[in-house]
mmCIF file of C-alpha atoms in Angstrom:
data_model
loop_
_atom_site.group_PDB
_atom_site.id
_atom_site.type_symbol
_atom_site.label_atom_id
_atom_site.label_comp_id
_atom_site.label_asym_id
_atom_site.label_seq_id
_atom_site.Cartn_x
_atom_site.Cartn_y
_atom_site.Cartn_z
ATOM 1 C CA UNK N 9 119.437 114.203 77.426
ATOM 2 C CA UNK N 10 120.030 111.331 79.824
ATOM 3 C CA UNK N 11 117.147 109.386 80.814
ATOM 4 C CA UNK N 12 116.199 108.473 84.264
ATOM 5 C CA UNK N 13 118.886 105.983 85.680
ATOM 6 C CA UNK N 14 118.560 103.327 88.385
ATOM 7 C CA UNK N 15 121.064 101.050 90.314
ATOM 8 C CA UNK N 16 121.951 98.847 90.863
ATOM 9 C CA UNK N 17 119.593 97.004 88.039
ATOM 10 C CA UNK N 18 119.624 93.205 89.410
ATOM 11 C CA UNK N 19 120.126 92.533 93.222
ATOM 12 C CA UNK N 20 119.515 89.297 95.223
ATOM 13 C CA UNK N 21 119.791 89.291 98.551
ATOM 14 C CA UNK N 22 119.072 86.735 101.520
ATOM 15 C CA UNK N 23 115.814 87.374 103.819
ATOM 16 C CA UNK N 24 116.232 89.582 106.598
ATOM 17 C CA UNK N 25 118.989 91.532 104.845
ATOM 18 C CA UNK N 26 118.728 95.089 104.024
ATOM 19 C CA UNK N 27 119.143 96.711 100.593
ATOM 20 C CA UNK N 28 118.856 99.845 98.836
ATOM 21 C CA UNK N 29 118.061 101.024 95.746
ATOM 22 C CA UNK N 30 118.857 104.727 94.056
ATOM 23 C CA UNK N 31 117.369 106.849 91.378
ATOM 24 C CA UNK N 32 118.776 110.066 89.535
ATOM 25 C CA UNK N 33 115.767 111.996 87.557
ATOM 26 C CA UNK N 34 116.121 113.298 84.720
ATOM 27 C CA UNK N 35 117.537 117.044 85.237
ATOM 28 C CA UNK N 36 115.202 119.478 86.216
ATOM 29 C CA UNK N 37 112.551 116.958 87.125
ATOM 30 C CA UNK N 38 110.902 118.324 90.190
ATOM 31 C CA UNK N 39 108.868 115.176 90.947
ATOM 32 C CA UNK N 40 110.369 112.018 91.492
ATOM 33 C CA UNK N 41 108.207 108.570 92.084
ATOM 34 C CA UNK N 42 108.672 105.088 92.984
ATOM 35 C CA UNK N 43 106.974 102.616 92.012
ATOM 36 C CA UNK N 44 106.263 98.759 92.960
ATOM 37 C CA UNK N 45 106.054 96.387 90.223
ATOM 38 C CA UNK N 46 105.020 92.694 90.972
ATOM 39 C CA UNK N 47 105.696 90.040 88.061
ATOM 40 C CA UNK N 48 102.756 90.356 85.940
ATOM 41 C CA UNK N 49 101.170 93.083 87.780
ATOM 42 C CA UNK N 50 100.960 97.289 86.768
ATOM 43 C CA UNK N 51 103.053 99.467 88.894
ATOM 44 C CA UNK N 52 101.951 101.000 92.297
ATOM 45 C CA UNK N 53 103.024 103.877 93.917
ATOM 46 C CA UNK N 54 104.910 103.345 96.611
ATOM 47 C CA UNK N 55 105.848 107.282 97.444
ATOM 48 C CA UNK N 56 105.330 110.473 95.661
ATOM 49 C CA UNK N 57 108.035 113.663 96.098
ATOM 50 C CA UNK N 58 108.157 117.143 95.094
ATOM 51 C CA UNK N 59 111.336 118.321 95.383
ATOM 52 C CA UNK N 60 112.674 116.804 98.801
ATOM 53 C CA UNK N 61 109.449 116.531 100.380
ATOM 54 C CA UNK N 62 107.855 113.561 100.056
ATOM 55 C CA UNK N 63 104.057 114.329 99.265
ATOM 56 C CA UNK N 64 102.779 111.308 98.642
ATOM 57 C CA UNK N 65 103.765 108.248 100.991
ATOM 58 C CA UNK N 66 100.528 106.541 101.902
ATOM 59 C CA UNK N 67 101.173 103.551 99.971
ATOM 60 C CA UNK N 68 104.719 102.809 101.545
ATOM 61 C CA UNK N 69 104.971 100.240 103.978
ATOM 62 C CA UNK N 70 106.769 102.103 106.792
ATOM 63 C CA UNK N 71 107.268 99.258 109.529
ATOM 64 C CA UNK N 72 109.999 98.252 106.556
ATOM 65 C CA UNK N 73 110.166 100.888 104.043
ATOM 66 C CA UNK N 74 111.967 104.096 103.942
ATOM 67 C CA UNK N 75 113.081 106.490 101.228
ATOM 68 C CA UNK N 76 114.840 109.910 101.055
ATOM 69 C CA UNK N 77 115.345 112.907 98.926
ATOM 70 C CA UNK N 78 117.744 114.920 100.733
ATOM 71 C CA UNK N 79 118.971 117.295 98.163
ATOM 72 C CA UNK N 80 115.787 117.206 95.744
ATOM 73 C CA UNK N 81 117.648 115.759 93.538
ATOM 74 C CA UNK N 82 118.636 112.024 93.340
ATOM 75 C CA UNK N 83 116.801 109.363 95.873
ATOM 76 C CA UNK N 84 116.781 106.214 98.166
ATOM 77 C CA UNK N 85 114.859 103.539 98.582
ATOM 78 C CA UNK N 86 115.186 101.050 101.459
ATOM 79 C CA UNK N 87 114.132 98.017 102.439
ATOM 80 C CA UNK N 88 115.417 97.070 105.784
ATOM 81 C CA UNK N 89 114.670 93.806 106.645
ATOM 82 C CA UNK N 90 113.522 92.299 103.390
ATOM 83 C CA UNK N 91 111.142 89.472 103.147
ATOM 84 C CA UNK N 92 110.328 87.031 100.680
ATOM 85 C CA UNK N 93 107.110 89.142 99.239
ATOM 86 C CA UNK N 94 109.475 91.966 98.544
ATOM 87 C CA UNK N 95 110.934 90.350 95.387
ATOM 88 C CA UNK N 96 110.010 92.302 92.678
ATOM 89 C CA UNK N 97 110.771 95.164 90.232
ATOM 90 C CA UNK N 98 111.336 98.694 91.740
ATOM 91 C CA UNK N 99 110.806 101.721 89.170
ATOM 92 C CA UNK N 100 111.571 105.084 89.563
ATOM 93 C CA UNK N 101 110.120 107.759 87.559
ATOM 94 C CA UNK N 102 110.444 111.407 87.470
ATOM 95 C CA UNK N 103 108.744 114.504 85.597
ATOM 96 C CA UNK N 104 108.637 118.035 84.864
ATOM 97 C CA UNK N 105 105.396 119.551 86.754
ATOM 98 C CA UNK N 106 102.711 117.549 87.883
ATOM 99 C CA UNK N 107 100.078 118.938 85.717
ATOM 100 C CA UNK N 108 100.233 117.291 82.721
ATOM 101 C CA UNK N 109 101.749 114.185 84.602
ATOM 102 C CA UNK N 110 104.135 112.541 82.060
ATOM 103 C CA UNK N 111 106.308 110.436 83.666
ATOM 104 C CA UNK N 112 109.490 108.968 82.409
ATOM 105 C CA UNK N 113 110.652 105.622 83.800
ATOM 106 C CA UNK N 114 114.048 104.209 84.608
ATOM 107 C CA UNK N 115 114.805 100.504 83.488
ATOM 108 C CA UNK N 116 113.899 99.958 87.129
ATOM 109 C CA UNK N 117 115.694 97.329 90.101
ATOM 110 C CA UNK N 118 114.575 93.503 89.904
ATOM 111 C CA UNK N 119 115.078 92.505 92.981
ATOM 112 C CA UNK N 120 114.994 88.661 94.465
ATOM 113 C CA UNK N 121 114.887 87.668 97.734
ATOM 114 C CA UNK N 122 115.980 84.330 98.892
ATOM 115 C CA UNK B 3 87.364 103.504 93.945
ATOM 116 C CA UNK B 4 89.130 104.402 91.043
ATOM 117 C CA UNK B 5 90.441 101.701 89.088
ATOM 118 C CA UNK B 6 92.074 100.969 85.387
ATOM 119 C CA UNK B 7 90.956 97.411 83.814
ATOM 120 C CA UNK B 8 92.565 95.787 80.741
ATOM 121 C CA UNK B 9 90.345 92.781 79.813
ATOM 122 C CA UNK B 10 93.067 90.989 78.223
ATOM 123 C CA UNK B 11 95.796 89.668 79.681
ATOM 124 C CA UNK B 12 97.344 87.928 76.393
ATOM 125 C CA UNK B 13 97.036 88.725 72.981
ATOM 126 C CA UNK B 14 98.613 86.866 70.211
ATOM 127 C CA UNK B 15 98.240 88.461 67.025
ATOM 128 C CA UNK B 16 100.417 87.545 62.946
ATOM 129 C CA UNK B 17 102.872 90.273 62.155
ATOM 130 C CA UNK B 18 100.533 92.401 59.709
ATOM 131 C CA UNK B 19 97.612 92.159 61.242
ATOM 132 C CA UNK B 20 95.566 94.892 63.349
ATOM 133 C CA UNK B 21 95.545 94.940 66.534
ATOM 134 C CA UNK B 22 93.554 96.734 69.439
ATOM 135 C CA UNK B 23 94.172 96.665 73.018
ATOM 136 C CA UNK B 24 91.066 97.236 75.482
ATOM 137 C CA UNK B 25 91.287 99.574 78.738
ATOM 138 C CA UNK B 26 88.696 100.951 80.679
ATOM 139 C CA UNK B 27 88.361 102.935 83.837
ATOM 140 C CA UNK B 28 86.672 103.685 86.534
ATOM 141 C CA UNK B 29 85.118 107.324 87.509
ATOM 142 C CA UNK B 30 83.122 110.030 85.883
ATOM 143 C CA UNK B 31 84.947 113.100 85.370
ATOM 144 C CA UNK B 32 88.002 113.211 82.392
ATOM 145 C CA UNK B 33 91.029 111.879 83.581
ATOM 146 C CA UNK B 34 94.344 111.808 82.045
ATOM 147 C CA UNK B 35 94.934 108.816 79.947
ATOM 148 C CA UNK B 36 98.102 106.807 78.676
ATOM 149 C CA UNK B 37 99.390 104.239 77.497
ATOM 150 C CA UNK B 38 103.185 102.332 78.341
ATOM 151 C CA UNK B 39 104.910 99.901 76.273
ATOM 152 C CA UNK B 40 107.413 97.769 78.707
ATOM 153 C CA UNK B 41 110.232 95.773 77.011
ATOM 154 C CA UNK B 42 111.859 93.070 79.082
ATOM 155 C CA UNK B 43 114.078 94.352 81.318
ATOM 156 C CA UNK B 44 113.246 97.858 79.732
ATOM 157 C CA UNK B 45 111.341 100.600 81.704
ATOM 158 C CA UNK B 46 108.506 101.735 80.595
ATOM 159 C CA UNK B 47 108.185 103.801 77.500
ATOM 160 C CA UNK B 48 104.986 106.648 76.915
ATOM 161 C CA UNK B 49 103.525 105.825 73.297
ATOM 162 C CA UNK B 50 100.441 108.043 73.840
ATOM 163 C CA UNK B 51 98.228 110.142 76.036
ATOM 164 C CA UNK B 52 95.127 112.477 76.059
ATOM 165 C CA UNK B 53 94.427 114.900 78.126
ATOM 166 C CA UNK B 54 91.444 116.714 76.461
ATOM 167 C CA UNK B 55 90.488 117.733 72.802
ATOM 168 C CA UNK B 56 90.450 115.884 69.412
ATOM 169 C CA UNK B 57 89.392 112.608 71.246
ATOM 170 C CA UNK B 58 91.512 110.587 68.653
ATOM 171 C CA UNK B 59 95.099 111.008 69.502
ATOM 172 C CA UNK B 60 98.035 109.883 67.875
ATOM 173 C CA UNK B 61 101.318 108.321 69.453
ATOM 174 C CA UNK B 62 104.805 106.884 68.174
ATOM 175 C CA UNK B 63 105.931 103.841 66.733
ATOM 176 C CA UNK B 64 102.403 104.343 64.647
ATOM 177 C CA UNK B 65 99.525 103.778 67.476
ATOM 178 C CA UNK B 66 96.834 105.546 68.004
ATOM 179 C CA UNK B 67 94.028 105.161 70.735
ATOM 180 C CA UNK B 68 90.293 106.883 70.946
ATOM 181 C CA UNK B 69 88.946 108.392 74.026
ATOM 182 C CA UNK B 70 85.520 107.495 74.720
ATOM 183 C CA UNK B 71 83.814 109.339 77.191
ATOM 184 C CA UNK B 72 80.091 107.559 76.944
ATOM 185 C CA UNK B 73 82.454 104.112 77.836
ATOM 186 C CA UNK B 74 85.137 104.762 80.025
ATOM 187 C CA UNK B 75 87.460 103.425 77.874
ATOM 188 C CA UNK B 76 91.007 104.464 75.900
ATOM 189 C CA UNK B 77 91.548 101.440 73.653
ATOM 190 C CA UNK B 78 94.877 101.202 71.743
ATOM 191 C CA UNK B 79 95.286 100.859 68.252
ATOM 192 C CA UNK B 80 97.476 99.855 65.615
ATOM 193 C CA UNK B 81 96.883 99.144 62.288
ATOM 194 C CA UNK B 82 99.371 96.864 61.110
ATOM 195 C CA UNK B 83 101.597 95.096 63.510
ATOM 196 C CA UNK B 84 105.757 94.092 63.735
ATOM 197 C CA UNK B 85 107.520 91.943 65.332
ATOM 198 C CA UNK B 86 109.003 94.277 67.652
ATOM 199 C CA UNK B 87 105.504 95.278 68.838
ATOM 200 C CA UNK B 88 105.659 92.774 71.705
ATOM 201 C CA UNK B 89 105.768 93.906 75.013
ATOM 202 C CA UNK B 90 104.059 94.432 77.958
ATOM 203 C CA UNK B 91 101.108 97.640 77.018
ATOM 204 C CA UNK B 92 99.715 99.464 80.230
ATOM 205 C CA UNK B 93 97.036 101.619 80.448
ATOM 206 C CA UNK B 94 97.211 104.610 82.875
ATOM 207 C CA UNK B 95 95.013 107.071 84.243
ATOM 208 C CA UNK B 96 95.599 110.287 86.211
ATOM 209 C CA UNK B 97 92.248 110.795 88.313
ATOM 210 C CA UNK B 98 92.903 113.702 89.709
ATOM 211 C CA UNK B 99 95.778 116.312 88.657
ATOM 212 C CA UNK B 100 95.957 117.482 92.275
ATOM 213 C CA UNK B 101 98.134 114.749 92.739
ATOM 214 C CA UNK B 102 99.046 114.101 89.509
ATOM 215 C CA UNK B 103 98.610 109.647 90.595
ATOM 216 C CA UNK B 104 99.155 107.516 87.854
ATOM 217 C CA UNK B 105 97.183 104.164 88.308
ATOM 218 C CA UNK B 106 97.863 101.525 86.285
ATOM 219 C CA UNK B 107 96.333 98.763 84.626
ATOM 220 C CA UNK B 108 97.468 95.162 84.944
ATOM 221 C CA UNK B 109 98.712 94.863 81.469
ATOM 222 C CA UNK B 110 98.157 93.429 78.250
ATOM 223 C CA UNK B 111 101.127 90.875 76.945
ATOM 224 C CA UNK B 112 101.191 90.945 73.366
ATOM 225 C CA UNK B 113 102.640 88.181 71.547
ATOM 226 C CA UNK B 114 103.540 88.445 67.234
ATOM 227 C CA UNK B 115 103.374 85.463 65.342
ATOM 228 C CA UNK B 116 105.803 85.287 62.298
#
C-alpha cells in the first residue's frame, strides 16, 4: 500500500513569491491534515479536512494561507506571498476515521525562503 | 490549555544501553497518546500509542512506553539501544476525539554513541 506522498519535497523560493505544495492520502483516508513544522519544533496544525470540507482551519493564517480539497481526495496548500518566517517543513498526514486518530505522515515539503 | 512537554531536548546515550524518553501532558481526562520517530528528511513514523487498557503498551522496533494516569505522563522506553535509534521522538496527545487534534511535543533528539 502506498504511503502518503508529498511534492515537491525541497523548494526554495524568493520572498514575495508564491508556492504550492500537494498531498495524496493514502487511499481511502477520509481525513487529510497539514501540518507546520519549524526546525526543531513539533508539528502544528495548520488545517484539518474531512473529506473536502475543511473542518478544522483555525490555525491557518488566512491573510496568506489557503488550501483546497476539491475532490476529497488529494490537496493544496498555498502560500501566496511567502515571507521569510514561512521557511520550514510542511507535512501532510492522512487517516482512516478520526476516532482512533492514527495518522500517517508524508516525508513532508522543506521549504526555504530567501 | 492543553499542552504536551518533553523535558529533554537532547539525549545522548552508548549503543546498548537503556534508554527512556520523558513526556508529559497537560489535562485531566485520558487522552490518546503516541509516540513518532522522525528520521532526517523522513516523515514521521507511529512506534506506539494507547488509547485505554493494559496501561503498558508495546510498539515496534522493540519500545515500549507506560501510561501513567496519577502523572500525566507516557514515557518511552527501550531497553537496549542501536545505532539506528537516532532520530527525532515526539510525543502526541489527542485531547479530545471530537476532533481527533494531535498536539505535539517539541521533541526529544536522541543521539547513539558507538
Amino acid at each position: 500500500e502506498a504511503g502518503v506522498v508529498q511534492s515537491p519535497r525541497y523548494k526554495i523560493i524568493e520572498k514575495k513569491q508564491p508556492v504550492a505544495f500537494w498531498c495524496n492520502p493514502i487511499s481511502g483516508h477520509n481525513t487529510l491534515y497539514w501540518y507546520l513544522q519549524n526546525l526543531g519544533q513539533g508539528p502544528e496544525l495548520l488545517i484539518r479536512y474531512e473529506n473536502e470540507e475543511a473542518v478544522d482551519d483555525s490555525q491557518l493564517p488566512k491573510d496568506r494561507f489557503s488550501a483546497e480539497r476539491l475532490k476529497g481526495v488529494d490537496s493544496t496548500l498555498k502560500i501566496q506571498p511567502a515571507e521569510l518566517g514561512d521557511s520550514a517543513v510542511y507535512l501532510c498526514a492522512s487517516s482512516a476515521r478520526l476516532a482512533g486518530n492514527e495518522q500517517f505522515f508524508g516525508p513532508g515539503t522543506r521549504l526555504t525562503v530567501l | 490549555a492543553q499542552s504536551v512537554t518533553q523535558p529533554d531536548i537532547h539525549i545522548t546515550v552508548s549503543e546498548g544501553a537503556s534508554l527512556e524518553l520523558r513526556c508529559n501532558y497537560s489535562y485531566g481526562a485520558t487522552p490518546y497518546l503516541f509516540w513518532y520517530v522522525q528520521s532526517p528528511g523522513q516523515g514521521l513514523q507511529l512506534l506506539l500509542k494507547y488509547f485505554s487498557g493494559d496501561t503498558l503498551v508495546q510498539g515496534i522496533k522493540g519500545f515500549e512506553a507506560e501510561f501513567k494516569r496519577s502523572q500525566s505522563s507516557f514515557n518511552l522506553r527501550k531497553p537496549s539501544v542501536h545505532w539506528s535509534d537516532a532520530a527525532e521522538y515526539f510525543c502526541a496527545v489527542v485531547f479530545s476525539s471530537n476532533t481527533g487534534k494531535l498536539i505535539f511535543g517539541q521533541g526529544t533528539t536522541l543521539q547513539v554513541k558507538p
